[in-house]
């Protein structure tokens, strides 16, 4: 079952990308963000958790948004997916360096 993600302008991942972009440049920031997302996905899959992005608002409020409910996959299927993601990330990292 897949849920629609609520569109937000501010998210922790966007803040991370913008910080990295200022310090290491656009291309490397994309790779850093891809790696961070892959790591988060790995953690979520191995711990069977849902992703919650804490989104900050002007008055200091925090809203947690659930992104996706995943379908049931075997451990082998999960490992295969993550291996492919990390392989793609490594290839892009090598090209940008």
mmCIF file of C-alpha atoms in Angstrom:
data_model
loop_
_atom_site.group_PDB
_atom_site.id
_atom_site.type_symbol
_atom_site.label_atom_id
_atom_site.label_comp_id
_atom_site.label_asym_id
_atom_site.label_seq_id
_atom_site.Cartn_x
_atom_site.Cartn_y
_atom_site.Cartn_z
ATOM 1 C CA UNK A 1 0.000 0.000 0.000
ATOM 2 C CA UNK A 2 1.472 3.322 -1.065
ATOM 3 C CA UNK A 3 0.552 6.658 0.464
ATOM 4 C CA UNK A 4 0.841 9.983 -1.280
ATOM 5 C CA UNK A 5 3.613 12.141 0.125
ATOM 6 C CA UNK A 6 2.502 15.529 1.325
ATOM 7 C CA UNK A 7 4.417 18.225 -0.559
ATOM 8 C CA UNK A 8 6.578 20.382 1.682
ATOM 9 C CA UNK A 9 8.919 23.229 0.997
ATOM 10 C CA UNK A 10 11.118 22.585 4.026
ATOM 11 C CA UNK A 11 12.524 19.210 4.934
ATOM 12 C CA UNK A 12 15.614 17.896 6.688
ATOM 13 C CA UNK A 13 16.887 16.409 3.431
ATOM 14 C CA UNK A 14 16.465 19.704 1.579
ATOM 15 C CA UNK A 15 18.300 21.527 4.380
ATOM 16 C CA UNK A 16 21.092 18.918 4.206
ATOM 17 C CA UNK A 17 21.387 19.353 0.426
ATOM 18 C CA UNK A 18 21.516 23.151 0.654
ATOM 19 C CA UNK A 19 24.223 23.027 3.359
ATOM 20 C CA UNK A 20 26.332 20.611 1.297
ATOM 21 C CA UNK A 21 25.784 22.601 -1.901
ATOM 22 C CA UNK A 22 27.293 25.695 -0.277
ATOM 23 C CA UNK A 23 30.360 23.858 0.984
ATOM 24 C CA UNK A 24 31.160 21.257 -1.729
ATOM 25 C CA UNK A 25 29.199 22.311 -4.804
ATOM 26 C CA UNK A 26 26.044 21.167 -6.587
ATOM 27 C CA UNK A 27 27.269 17.900 -8.167
ATOM 28 C CA UNK A 28 28.914 16.529 -5.042
ATOM 29 C CA UNK A 29 25.942 17.620 -2.935
ATOM 30 C CA UNK A 30 23.670 15.482 -5.134
ATOM 31 C CA UNK A 31 25.926 12.474 -4.522
ATOM 32 C CA UNK A 32 26.026 13.167 -0.775
ATOM 33 C CA UNK A 33 22.229 13.403 -0.677
ATOM 34 C CA UNK A 34 21.821 10.187 -2.710
ATOM 35 C CA UNK A 35 24.136 8.389 -0.315
ATOM 36 C CA UNK A 36 22.256 9.755 2.704
ATOM 37 C CA UNK A 37 18.910 8.645 1.235
ATOM 38 C CA UNK A 38 20.296 5.183 0.466
ATOM 39 C CA UNK A 39 21.556 4.894 4.056
ATOM 40 C CA UNK A 40 18.178 5.988 5.424
ATOM 41 C CA UNK A 41 16.391 3.460 3.186
ATOM 42 C CA UNK A 42 18.728 0.699 4.347
ATOM 43 C CA UNK A 43 18.022 1.570 7.980
ATOM 44 C CA UNK A 44 14.256 1.654 7.376
ATOM 45 C CA UNK A 45 14.243 -1.669 5.547
ATOM 46 C CA UNK A 46 16.438 -3.519 8.020
ATOM 47 C CA UNK A 47 14.494 -2.193 11.024
ATOM 48 C CA UNK A 48 11.074 -2.393 9.316
ATOM 49 C CA UNK A 49 10.307 1.254 10.121
ATOM 50 C CA UNK A 50 8.469 4.093 8.388
ATOM 51 C CA UNK A 51 10.265 7.272 7.305
ATOM 52 C CA UNK A 52 9.234 10.368 9.206
ATOM 53 C CA UNK A 53 10.576 13.703 8.050
ATOM 54 C CA UNK A 54 10.469 16.392 10.673
ATOM 55 C CA UNK A 55 9.506 19.533 8.833
ATOM 56 C CA UNK A 56 10.200 22.837 10.527
ATOM 57 C CA UNK A 57 7.836 25.786 10.344
ATOM 58 C CA UNK A 58 8.330 29.470 11.111
ATOM 59 C CA UNK A 59 6.882 29.319 14.632
ATOM 60 C CA UNK A 60 9.085 26.385 15.630
ATOM 61 C CA UNK A 61 6.346 23.796 15.142
ATOM 62 C CA UNK A 62 7.298 20.347 13.973
ATOM 63 C CA UNK A 63 5.157 18.133 11.788
ATOM 64 C CA UNK A 64 6.023 14.505 11.160
ATOM 65 C CA UNK A 65 5.024 13.204 7.752
ATOM 66 C CA UNK A 66 4.933 9.517 6.897
ATOM 67 C CA UNK A 67 6.190 9.060 3.365
ATOM 68 C CA UNK A 68 5.632 5.476 2.225
ATOM 69 C CA UNK A 69 4.262 2.237 3.566
ATOM 70 C CA UNK A 70 6.359 -0.486 1.993
ATOM 71 C CA UNK A 71 5.111 -3.779 0.711
ATOM 72 C CA UNK A 72 6.399 -6.944 2.340
ATOM 73 C CA UNK A 73 9.710 -7.998 0.779
ATOM 74 C CA UNK A 74 12.029 -10.813 1.747
ATOM 75 C CA UNK A 75 15.381 -9.967 3.292
ATOM 76 C CA UNK A 76 17.119 -11.146 0.102
ATOM 77 C CA UNK A 77 14.977 -8.804 -2.035
ATOM 78 C CA UNK A 78 15.745 -5.913 0.315
ATOM 79 C CA UNK A 79 19.485 -6.595 0.191
ATOM 80 C CA UNK A 80 19.413 -6.796 -3.626
ATOM 81 C CA UNK A 81 17.634 -3.439 -3.884
ATOM 82 C CA UNK A 82 20.043 -1.750 -1.482
ATOM 83 C CA UNK A 83 23.098 -3.244 -3.214
ATOM 84 C CA UNK A 84 21.901 -1.784 -6.521
ATOM 85 C CA UNK A 85 21.333 1.640 -4.935
ATOM 86 C CA UNK A 86 24.811 1.685 -3.377
ATOM 87 C CA UNK A 87 26.393 0.542 -6.679
ATOM 88 C CA UNK A 88 24.710 3.414 -8.546
ATOM 89 C CA UNK A 89 25.800 5.878 -5.850
ATOM 90 C CA UNK A 90 29.414 4.682 -6.045
ATOM 91 C CA UNK A 91 29.450 4.992 -9.863
ATOM 92 C CA UNK A 92 28.143 8.560 -9.718
ATOM 93 C CA UNK A 93 30.599 9.388 -6.941
ATOM 94 C CA UNK A 94 33.509 8.139 -9.060
ATOM 95 C CA UNK A 95 32.355 10.149 -12.090
ATOM 96 C CA UNK A 96 32.058 13.408 -10.136
ATOM 97 C CA UNK A 97 35.512 13.078 -8.567
#
